[in-house]
Amino acid sequence: DQPGYRYRLHDALLTKFAENAELYGEPGVVAYSPPQSASLGEAGSVDMVLTFRNTHGWVNEGLAGDIYAEFARVLKPGGVLGVVQHRAADGTDPAETAKNGYVSEQAIITMAEAAGLVLEARSDVNANPNDSTEHEFGVWTLPPSMRACRDIEEDEVKAECREKYQAIGESDRMTLRFRKPQG
């Protein structure tokens, strides 16, 4: 289900860019699937890198440090890295919390700073204080996945399950902006 999901998102994004060329211009989109394809382009060639809810997977695969280093390498001086990630509590072990889809802000900041990037801003635009982060199937328990409800066959029980997790909403997420120093 994941590869299909990824392809659908990719195709939808390219369609959005094409239909709104006056707004987006001609953005470059690079297939990035480390370690098989681990380069985002030439060093210092990119204005901005955005990553949405990926860091936990990279932590689980032992690739997070290398990937954040690649972000820094490919960014132009003054370039921006934007990160949205399911948020674990600070002080938690990312190797443990990432299994459930969560990584702490402090862990992300540490990874980015180790790569030479500087935290410039943070926002709570994606915050959800209703997310305890303690769910049977981690972030995938919550909408839109609601994995805990998928295999329930009885309609009423399934509806109650969905209602429970819809009341919580999507995961609590951090939104961070880093910048590559000019010099």
mmCIF file with all atom_site columns, C-alpha atoms in Angstrom:
data_model
loop_
_atom_site.group_PDB
_atom_site.id
_atom_site.type_symbol
_atom_site.label_atom_id
_atom_site.label_alt_id
_atom_site.label_comp_id
_atom_site.label_asym_id
_atom_site.label_entity_id
_atom_site.label_seq_id
_atom_site.pdbx_PDB_ins_code
_atom_site.Cartn_x
_atom_site.Cartn_y
_atom_site.Cartn_z
_atom_site.occupancy
_atom_site.B_iso_or_equiv
_atom_site.pdbx_formal_charge
_atom_site.auth_seq_id
_atom_site.auth_comp_id
_atom_site.auth_asym_id
_atom_site.auth_atom_id
_atom_site.pdbx_PDB_model_num
ATOM 1   C CA . ASP A 1 1   ? 0.000   0.000  0.000   1.00 0.00 ? 1   ASP A CA 1
ATOM 2   C CA . GLN A 1 2   ? 2.895   2.416  0.681   1.00 0.00 ? 2   GLN A CA 1
ATOM 3   C CA . PRO A 1 3   ? 4.520   2.395  -2.784  1.00 0.00 ? 3   PRO A CA 1
ATOM 4   C CA . GLY A 1 4   ? 1.134   3.039  -4.424  1.00 0.00 ? 4   GLY A CA 1
ATOM 5   C CA . TYR A 1 5   ? 0.457   5.843  -1.967  1.00 0.00 ? 5   TYR A CA 1
ATOM 6   C CA . ARG A 1 6   ? 3.807   7.416  -2.758  1.00 0.00 ? 6   ARG A CA 1
ATOM 7   C CA . TYR A 1 7   ? 3.229   7.252  -6.516  1.00 0.00 ? 7   TYR A CA 1
ATOM 8   C CA . ARG A 1 8   ? -0.253  8.777  -6.194  1.00 0.00 ? 8   ARG A CA 1
ATOM 9   C CA . LEU A 1 9   ? 1.139   11.665 -4.122  1.00 0.00 ? 9   LEU A CA 1
ATOM 10  C CA . HIS A 1 10  ? 3.973   12.208 -6.599  1.00 0.00 ? 10  HIS A CA 1
ATOM 11  C CA . ASP A 1 11  ? 1.587   12.270 -9.557  1.00 0.00 ? 11  ASP A CA 1
ATOM 12  C CA . ALA A 1 12  ? -0.843  14.596 -7.765  1.00 0.00 ? 12  ALA A CA 1
ATOM 13  C CA . LEU A 1 13  ? 1.970   17.003 -6.924  1.00 0.00 ? 13  LEU A CA 1
ATOM 14  C CA . LEU A 1 14  ? 3.242   17.102 -10.506 1.00 0.00 ? 14  LEU A CA 1
ATOM 15  C CA . THR A 1 15  ? -0.313  17.735 -11.730 1.00 0.00 ? 15  THR A CA 1
ATOM 16  C CA . LYS A 1 16  ? -0.728  20.568 -9.230  1.00 0.00 ? 16  LYS A CA 1
ATOM 17  C CA . PHE A 1 17  ? 2.530   22.161 -10.393 1.00 0.00 ? 17  PHE A CA 1
ATOM 18  C CA . ALA A 1 18  ? 1.564   21.830 -14.073 1.00 0.00 ? 18  ALA A CA 1
ATOM 19  C CA . GLU A 1 19  ? -1.926  23.261 -13.537 1.00 0.00 ? 19  GLU A CA 1
ATOM 20  C CA . ASN A 1 20  ? -0.530  26.240 -11.609 1.00 0.00 ? 20  ASN A CA 1
ATOM 21  C CA . ALA A 1 21  ? 2.678   26.996 -13.511 1.00 0.00 ? 21  ALA A CA 1
ATOM 22  C CA . GLU A 1 22  ? 2.202   30.753 -13.061 1.00 0.00 ? 22  GLU A CA 1
ATOM 23  C CA . LEU A 1 23  ? 2.397   30.222 -9.306  1.00 0.00 ? 23  LEU A CA 1
ATOM 24  C CA . TYR A 1 24  ? 5.041   27.487 -9.087  1.00 0.00 ? 24  TYR A CA 1
ATOM 25  C CA . GLY A 1 25  ? 7.194   28.108 -12.146 1.00 0.00 ? 25  GLY A CA 1
ATOM 26  C CA . GLU A 1 26  ? 9.174   24.991 -12.978 1.00 0.00 ? 26  GLU A CA 1
ATOM 27  C CA . PRO A 1 27  ? 10.103  23.355 -9.677  1.00 0.00 ? 27  PRO A CA 1
ATOM 28  C CA . GLY A 1 28  ? 12.481  20.433 -9.731  1.00 0.00 ? 28  GLY A CA 1
ATOM 29  C CA . VAL A 1 29  ? 11.203  17.201 -8.241  1.00 0.00 ? 29  VAL A CA 1
ATOM 30  C CA . VAL A 1 30  ? 13.784  14.531 -7.462  1.00 0.00 ? 30  VAL A CA 1
ATOM 31  C CA . ALA A 1 31  ? 13.019  10.897 -6.668  1.00 0.00 ? 31  ALA A CA 1
ATOM 32  C CA . TYR A 1 32  ? 14.892  10.315 -3.442  1.00 0.00 ? 32  TYR A CA 1
ATOM 33  C CA . SER A 1 33  ? 14.969  6.843  -2.002  1.00 0.00 ? 33  SER A CA 1
ATOM 34  C CA . PRO A 1 34  ? 18.181  6.278  -0.048  1.00 0.00 ? 34  PRO A CA 1
ATOM 35  C CA . PRO A 1 35  ? 20.302  4.312  -0.003  1.00 0.00 ? 35  PRO A CA 1
ATOM 36  C CA . GLN A 1 36  ? 19.454  3.298  -3.616  1.00 0.00 ? 36  GLN A CA 1
ATOM 37  C CA . SER A 1 37  ? 19.298  6.901  -4.846  1.00 0.00 ? 37  SER A CA 1
ATOM 38  C CA . ALA A 1 38  ? 20.985  9.033  -2.221  1.00 0.00 ? 38  ALA A CA 1
ATOM 39  C CA . SER A 1 39  ? 21.724  12.287 -4.060  1.00 0.00 ? 39  SER A CA 1
ATOM 40  C CA . LEU A 1 40  ? 19.381  15.233 -4.322  1.00 0.00 ? 40  LEU A CA 1
ATOM 41  C CA . GLY A 1 41  ? 21.580  16.961 -6.886  1.00 0.00 ? 41  GLY A CA 1
ATOM 42  C CA . GLU A 1 42  ? 24.729  19.032 -7.168  1.00 0.00 ? 42  GLU A CA 1
ATOM 43  C CA . ALA A 1 43  ? 26.190  20.570 -4.019  1.00 0.00 ? 43  ALA A CA 1
ATOM 44  C CA . GLY A 1 44  ? 24.826  24.034 -3.319  1.00 0.00 ? 44  GLY A CA 1
ATOM 45  C CA . SER A 1 45  ? 22.222  23.813 -6.090  1.00 0.00 ? 45  SER A CA 1
ATOM 46  C CA . VAL A 1 46  ? 18.878  23.889 -4.270  1.00 0.00 ? 46  VAL A CA 1
ATOM 47  C CA . ASP A 1 47  ? 16.985  26.802 -2.723  1.00 0.00 ? 47  ASP A CA 1
ATOM 48  C CA . MET A 1 48  ? 14.673  24.726 -0.554  1.00 0.00 ? 48  MET A CA 1
ATOM 49  C CA . VAL A 1 49  ? 14.165  21.164 0.634   1.00 0.00 ? 49  VAL A CA 1
ATOM 50  C CA . LEU A 1 50  ? 10.892  20.114 2.242   1.00 0.00 ? 50  LEU A CA 1
ATOM 51  C CA . THR A 1 51  ? 10.271  16.870 4.071   1.00 0.00 ? 51  THR A CA 1
ATOM 52  C CA . PHE A 1 52  ? 6.923   15.834 5.465   1.00 0.00 ? 52  PHE A CA 1
ATOM 53  C CA . ARG A 1 53  ? 6.638   13.057 8.049   1.00 0.00 ? 53  ARG A CA 1
ATOM 54  C CA . ASN A 1 54  ? 9.649   11.077 6.829   1.00 0.00 ? 54  ASN A CA 1
ATOM 55  C CA . THR A 1 55  ? 12.262  11.366 9.557   1.00 0.00 ? 55  THR A CA 1
ATOM 56  C CA . HIS A 1 56  ? 10.879  8.507  11.655  1.00 0.00 ? 56  HIS A CA 1
ATOM 57  C CA . GLY A 1 57  ? 11.376  6.122  8.726   1.00 0.00 ? 57  GLY A CA 1
ATOM 58  C CA . TRP A 1 58  ? 14.930  7.314  8.224   1.00 0.00 ? 58  TRP A CA 1
ATOM 59  C CA . VAL A 1 59  ? 15.660  6.891  11.938  1.00 0.00 ? 59  VAL A CA 1
ATOM 60  C CA . ASN A 1 60  ? 14.262  3.349  11.752  1.00 0.00 ? 60  ASN A CA 1
ATOM 61  C CA . GLU A 1 61  ? 16.523  2.593  8.775   1.00 0.00 ? 61  GLU A CA 1
ATOM 62  C CA . GLY A 1 62  ? 19.596  4.182  10.384  1.00 0.00 ? 62  GLY A CA 1
ATOM 63  C CA . LEU A 1 63  ? 19.788  6.784  7.601   1.00 0.00 ? 63  LEU A CA 1
ATOM 64  C CA . ALA A 1 64  ? 18.602  10.007 9.278   1.00 0.00 ? 64  ALA A CA 1
ATOM 65  C CA . GLY A 1 65  ? 22.033  11.533 9.884   1.00 0.00 ? 65  GLY A CA 1
ATOM 66  C CA . ASP A 1 66  ? 23.154  10.870 6.314   1.00 0.00 ? 66  ASP A CA 1
ATOM 67  C CA . ILE A 1 67  ? 19.933  12.257 4.889   1.00 0.00 ? 67  ILE A CA 1
ATOM 68  C CA . TYR A 1 68  ? 20.116  15.479 6.892   1.00 0.00 ? 68  TYR A CA 1
ATOM 69  C CA . ALA A 1 69  ? 23.749  15.809 5.759   1.00 0.00 ? 69  ALA A CA 1
ATOM 70  C CA . GLU A 1 70  ? 22.546  15.419 2.154   1.00 0.00 ? 70  GLU A CA 1
ATOM 71  C CA . PHE A 1 71  ? 19.979  18.169 2.706   1.00 0.00 ? 71  PHE A CA 1
ATOM 72  C CA . ALA A 1 72  ? 22.730  20.492 3.930   1.00 0.00 ? 72  ALA A CA 1
ATOM 73  C CA . ARG A 1 73  ? 25.073  19.509 1.087   1.00 0.00 ? 73  ARG A CA 1
ATOM 74  C CA . VAL A 1 74  ? 22.575  20.208 -1.672  1.00 0.00 ? 74  VAL A CA 1
ATOM 75  C CA . LEU A 1 75  ? 21.226  23.488 -0.243  1.00 0.00 ? 75  LEU A CA 1
ATOM 76  C CA . LYS A 1 76  ? 22.652  26.757 -1.495  1.00 0.00 ? 76  LYS A CA 1
ATOM 77  C CA . PRO A 1 77  ? 24.115  29.044 1.185   1.00 0.00 ? 77  PRO A CA 1
ATOM 78  C CA . GLY A 1 78  ? 21.052  30.714 2.685   1.00 0.00 ? 78  GLY A CA 1
ATOM 79  C CA . GLY A 1 79  ? 18.862  27.808 1.525   1.00 0.00 ? 79  GLY A CA 1
ATOM 80  C CA . VAL A 1 80  ? 15.980  26.529 3.626   1.00 0.00 ? 80  VAL A CA 1
ATOM 81  C CA . LEU A 1 81  ? 15.071  23.102 4.992   1.00 0.00 ? 81  LEU A CA 1
ATOM 82  C CA . GLY A 1 82  ? 11.442  22.731 6.065   1.00 0.00 ? 82  GLY A CA 1
ATOM 83  C CA . VAL A 1 83  ? 10.546  19.782 8.285   1.00 0.00 ? 83  VAL A CA 1
ATOM 84  C CA . VAL A 1 84  ? 7.130   18.541 9.354   1.00 0.00 ? 84  VAL A CA 1
ATOM 85  C CA . GLN A 1 85  ? 7.274   15.486 11.603  1.00 0.00 ? 85  GLN A CA 1
ATOM 86  C CA . HIS A 1 86  ? 5.069   13.635 14.082  1.00 0.00 ? 86  HIS A CA 1
ATOM 87  C CA . ARG A 1 87  ? 6.260   14.969 17.458  1.00 0.00 ? 87  ARG A CA 1
ATOM 88  C CA . ALA A 1 88  ? 7.455   12.815 20.364  1.00 0.00 ? 88  ALA A CA 1
ATOM 89  C CA . ALA A 1 89  ? 8.222   14.359 23.733  1.00 0.00 ? 89  ALA A CA 1
ATOM 90  C CA . ASP A 1 90  ? 11.671  15.904 24.077  1.00 0.00 ? 90  ASP A CA 1
ATOM 91  C CA . GLY A 1 91  ? 14.036  13.650 25.985  1.00 0.00 ? 91  GLY A CA 1
ATOM 92  C CA . THR A 1 92  ? 12.649  10.467 24.442  1.00 0.00 ? 92  THR A CA 1
ATOM 93  C CA . ASP A 1 93  ? 14.843  8.060  22.490  1.00 0.00 ? 93  ASP A CA 1
ATOM 94  C CA . PRO A 1 94  ? 14.228  8.520  18.752  1.00 0.00 ? 94  PRO A CA 1
ATOM 95  C CA . ALA A 1 95  ? 15.259  4.913  18.106  1.00 0.00 ? 95  ALA A CA 1
ATOM 96  C CA . GLU A 1 96  ? 12.244  3.879  20.200  1.00 0.00 ? 96  GLU A CA 1
ATOM 97  C CA . THR A 1 97  ? 9.675   6.564  19.341  1.00 0.00 ? 97  THR A CA 1
ATOM 98  C CA . ALA A 1 98  ? 10.384  6.357  15.597  1.00 0.00 ? 98  ALA A CA 1
ATOM 99  C CA . LYS A 1 99  ? 8.992   2.809  15.606  1.00 0.00 ? 99  LYS A CA 1
ATOM 100 C CA . ASN A 1 100 ? 5.614   4.438  16.285  1.00 0.00 ? 100 ASN A CA 1
ATOM 101 C CA . GLY A 1 101 ? 6.180   7.263  13.795  1.00 0.00 ? 101 GLY A CA 1
ATOM 102 C CA . TYR A 1 102 ? 7.239   9.943  16.286  1.00 0.00 ? 102 TYR A CA 1
ATOM 103 C CA . VAL A 1 103 ? 10.541  11.826 16.740  1.00 0.00 ? 103 VAL A CA 1
ATOM 104 C CA . SER A 1 104 ? 11.186  14.631 19.221  1.00 0.00 ? 104 SER A CA 1
ATOM 105 C CA . GLU A 1 105 ? 11.834  18.210 18.148  1.00 0.00 ? 105 GLU A CA 1
ATOM 106 C CA . GLN A 1 106 ? 15.130  18.106 19.981  1.00 0.00 ? 106 GLN A CA 1
ATOM 107 C CA . ALA A 1 107 ? 16.235  15.017 18.042  1.00 0.00 ? 107 ALA A CA 1
ATOM 108 C CA . ILE A 1 108 ? 15.384  16.686 14.709  1.00 0.00 ? 108 ILE A CA 1
ATOM 109 C CA . ILE A 1 109 ? 17.155  19.894 15.737  1.00 0.00 ? 109 ILE A CA 1
ATOM 110 C CA . THR A 1 110 ? 20.216  17.883 16.783  1.00 0.00 ? 110 THR A CA 1
ATOM 111 C CA . MET A 1 111 ? 20.290  16.049 13.417  1.00 0.00 ? 111 MET A CA 1
ATOM 112 C CA . ALA A 1 112 ? 19.933  19.257 11.424  1.00 0.00 ? 112 ALA A CA 1
ATOM 113 C CA . GLU A 1 113 ? 22.521  21.133 13.487  1.00 0.00 ? 113 GLU A CA 1
ATOM 114 C CA . ALA A 1 114 ? 24.958  18.215 13.167  1.00 0.00 ? 114 ALA A CA 1
ATOM 115 C CA . ALA A 1 115 ? 24.584  18.637 9.398   1.00 0.00 ? 115 ALA A CA 1
ATOM 116 C CA . GLY A 1 116 ? 25.467  22.333 9.683   1.00 0.00 ? 116 GLY A CA 1
ATOM 117 C CA . LEU A 1 117 ? 21.977  23.824 9.520   1.00 0.00 ? 117 LEU A CA 1
ATOM 118 C CA . VAL A 1 118 ? 20.620  26.461 11.901  1.00 0.00 ? 118 VAL A CA 1
ATOM 119 C CA . LEU A 1 119 ? 17.126  26.430 13.412  1.00 0.00 ? 119 LEU A CA 1
ATOM 120 C CA . GLU A 1 120 ? 15.463  29.625 12.250  1.00 0.00 ? 120 GLU A CA 1
ATOM 121 C CA . ALA A 1 121 ? 11.794  29.211 13.162  1.00 0.00 ? 121 ALA A CA 1
ATOM 122 C CA . ARG A 1 122 ? 9.218   26.815 14.506  1.00 0.00 ? 122 ARG A CA 1
ATOM 123 C CA . SER A 1 123 ? 5.462   26.823 14.285  1.00 0.00 ? 123 SER A CA 1
ATOM 124 C CA . ASP A 1 124 ? 2.636   25.031 16.019  1.00 0.00 ? 124 ASP A CA 1
ATOM 125 C CA . VAL A 1 125 ? 0.415   25.242 12.934  1.00 0.00 ? 125 VAL A CA 1
ATOM 126 C CA . ASN A 1 126 ? 0.298   21.416 12.882  1.00 0.00 ? 126 ASN A CA 1
ATOM 127 C CA . ALA A 1 127 ? 0.198   20.909 16.657  1.00 0.00 ? 127 ALA A CA 1
ATOM 128 C CA . ASN A 1 128 ? -2.471  18.686 18.171  1.00 0.00 ? 128 ASN A CA 1
ATOM 129 C CA . PRO A 1 129 ? -2.497  18.603 21.979  1.00 0.00 ? 129 PRO A CA 1
ATOM 130 C CA . ASN A 1 130 ? -5.113  15.809 21.841  1.00 0.00 ? 130 ASN A CA 1
ATOM 131 C CA . ASP A 1 131 ? -2.491  13.358 20.542  1.00 0.00 ? 131 ASP A CA 1
ATOM 132 C CA . SER A 1 132 ? -1.014  11.477 23.504  1.00 0.00 ? 132 SER A CA 1
ATOM 133 C CA . THR A 1 133 ? 1.424   9.667  21.141  1.00 0.00 ? 133 THR A CA 1
ATOM 134 C CA . GLU A 1 134 ? 0.466   6.433  22.934  1.00 0.00 ? 134 GLU A CA 1
ATOM 135 C CA . HIS A 1 135 ? -1.544  4.461  20.386  1.00 0.00 ? 135 HIS A CA 1
ATOM 136 C CA . GLU A 1 136 ? -1.703  0.773  19.514  1.00 0.00 ? 136 GLU A CA 1
ATOM 137 C CA . PHE A 1 137 ? -0.444  1.353  15.969  1.00 0.00 ? 137 PHE A CA 1
ATOM 138 C CA . GLY A 1 138 ? 1.472   4.570  16.613  1.00 0.00 ? 138 GLY A CA 1
ATOM 139 C CA . VAL A 1 139 ? 0.656   7.523  14.344  1.00 0.00 ? 139 VAL A CA 1
ATOM 140 C CA . TRP A 1 140 ? -1.078  5.111  11.968  1.00 0.00 ? 140 TRP A CA 1
ATOM 141 C CA . THR A 1 141 ? -3.816  4.631  14.581  1.00 0.00 ? 141 THR A CA 1
ATOM 142 C CA . LEU A 1 142 ? -4.961  8.214  13.965  1.00 0.00 ? 142 LEU A CA 1
ATOM 143 C CA . PRO A 1 143 ? -6.573  9.736  10.871  1.00 0.00 ? 143 PRO A CA 1
ATOM 144 C CA . PRO A 1 144 ? -6.194  9.465  8.024   1.00 0.00 ? 144 PRO A CA 1
ATOM 145 C CA . SER A 1 145 ? -4.947  5.840  8.350   1.00 0.00 ? 145 SER A CA 1
ATOM 146 C CA . MET A 1 146 ? -6.946  4.679  11.390  1.00 0.00 ? 146 MET A CA 1
ATOM 147 C CA . ARG A 1 147 ? -5.278  1.269  11.219  1.00 0.00 ? 147 ARG A CA 1
ATOM 148 C CA . ALA A 1 148 ? -6.984  0.133  14.440  1.00 0.00 ? 148 ALA A CA 1
ATOM 149 C CA . CYS A 1 149 ? -10.358 0.338  12.681  1.00 0.00 ? 149 CYS A CA 1
ATOM 150 C CA . ARG A 1 150 ? -9.488  -1.268 9.340   1.00 0.00 ? 150 ARG A CA 1
ATOM 151 C CA . ASP A 1 151 ? -10.224 -4.902 10.108  1.00 0.00 ? 151 ASP A CA 1
ATOM 152 C CA . ILE A 1 152 ? -13.362 -4.361 12.180  1.00 0.00 ? 152 ILE A CA 1
ATOM 153 C CA . GLU A 1 153 ? -16.233 -5.965 10.298  1.00 0.00 ? 153 GLU A CA 1
ATOM 154 C CA . GLU A 1 154 ? -19.239 -4.916 12.388  1.00 0.00 ? 154 GLU A CA 1
ATOM 155 C CA . ASP A 1 155 ? -20.408 -1.537 11.060  1.00 0.00 ? 155 ASP A CA 1
ATOM 156 C CA . GLU A 1 156 ? -21.429 -0.067 14.420  1.00 0.00 ? 156 GLU A CA 1
ATOM 157 C CA . VAL A 1 157 ? -18.175 -1.061 16.138  1.00 0.00 ? 157 VAL A CA 1
ATOM 158 C CA . LYS A 1 158 ? -16.153 0.205  13.184  1.00 0.00 ? 158 LYS A CA 1
ATOM 159 C CA . ALA A 1 159 ? -18.034 3.528  13.281  1.00 0.00 ? 159 ALA A CA 1
ATOM 160 C CA . GLU A 1 160 ? -17.335 3.870  17.027  1.00 0.00 ? 160 GLU A CA 1
ATOM 161 C CA . CYS A 1 161 ? -13.649 3.148  16.443  1.00 0.00 ? 161 CYS A CA 1
ATOM 162 C CA . ARG A 1 162 ? -13.438 5.745  13.688  1.00 0.00 ? 162 ARG A CA 1
ATOM 163 C CA . GLU A 1 163 ? -15.305 8.295  15.808  1.00 0.00 ? 163 GLU A CA 1
ATOM 164 C CA . LYS A 1 164 ? -12.890 7.738  18.703  1.00 0.00 ? 164 LYS A CA 1
ATOM 165 C CA . TYR A 1 165 ? -9.804  8.479  16.617  1.00 0.00 ? 165 TYR A CA 1
ATOM 166 C CA . GLN A 1 166 ? -11.406 11.247 14.569  1.00 0.00 ? 166 GLN A CA 1
ATOM 167 C CA . ALA A 1 167 ? -12.128 12.991 17.884  1.00 0.00 ? 167 ALA A CA 1
ATOM 168 C CA . ILE A 1 168 ? -8.379  12.978 18.590  1.00 0.00 ? 168 ILE A CA 1
ATOM 169 C CA . GLY A 1 169 ? -7.551  14.127 15.067  1.00 0.00 ? 169 GLY A CA 1
ATOM 170 C CA . GLU A 1 170 ? -4.307  13.726 13.177  1.00 0.00 ? 170 GLU A CA 1
ATOM 171 C CA . SER A 1 171 ? -0.969  13.415 14.943  1.00 0.00 ? 171 SER A CA 1
ATOM 172 C CA . ASP A 1 172 ? 0.714   16.208 16.863  1.00 0.00 ? 172 ASP A CA 1
ATOM 173 C CA . ARG A 1 173 ? 3.313   17.534 14.442  1.00 0.00 ? 173 ARG A CA 1
ATOM 174 C CA . MET A 1 174 ? 6.192   19.967 14.640  1.00 0.00 ? 174 MET A CA 1
ATOM 175 C CA . THR A 1 175 ? 6.931   22.386 11.828  1.00 0.00 ? 175 THR A CA 1
ATOM 176 C CA . LEU A 1 176 ? 10.539  23.577 11.745  1.00 0.00 ? 176 LEU A CA 1
ATOM 177 C CA . ARG A 1 177 ? 12.516  25.829 9.420   1.00 0.00 ? 177 ARG A CA 1
ATOM 178 C CA . PHE A 1 178 ? 16.295  25.554 9.185   1.00 0.00 ? 178 PHE A CA 1
ATOM 179 C CA . ARG A 1 179 ? 18.682  27.641 7.121   1.00 0.00 ? 179 ARG A CA 1
ATOM 180 C CA . LYS A 1 180 ? 22.086  26.842 5.691   1.00 0.00 ? 180 LYS A CA 1
ATOM 181 C CA . PRO A 1 181 ? 24.482  29.595 6.801   1.00 0.00 ? 181 PRO A CA 1
ATOM 182 C CA . GLN A 1 182 ? 25.737  31.997 4.130   1.00 0.00 ? 182 GLN A CA 1
ATOM 183 C CA . GLY A 1 183 ? 29.405  31.386 4.705   1.00 0.00 ? 183 GLY A CA 1
#
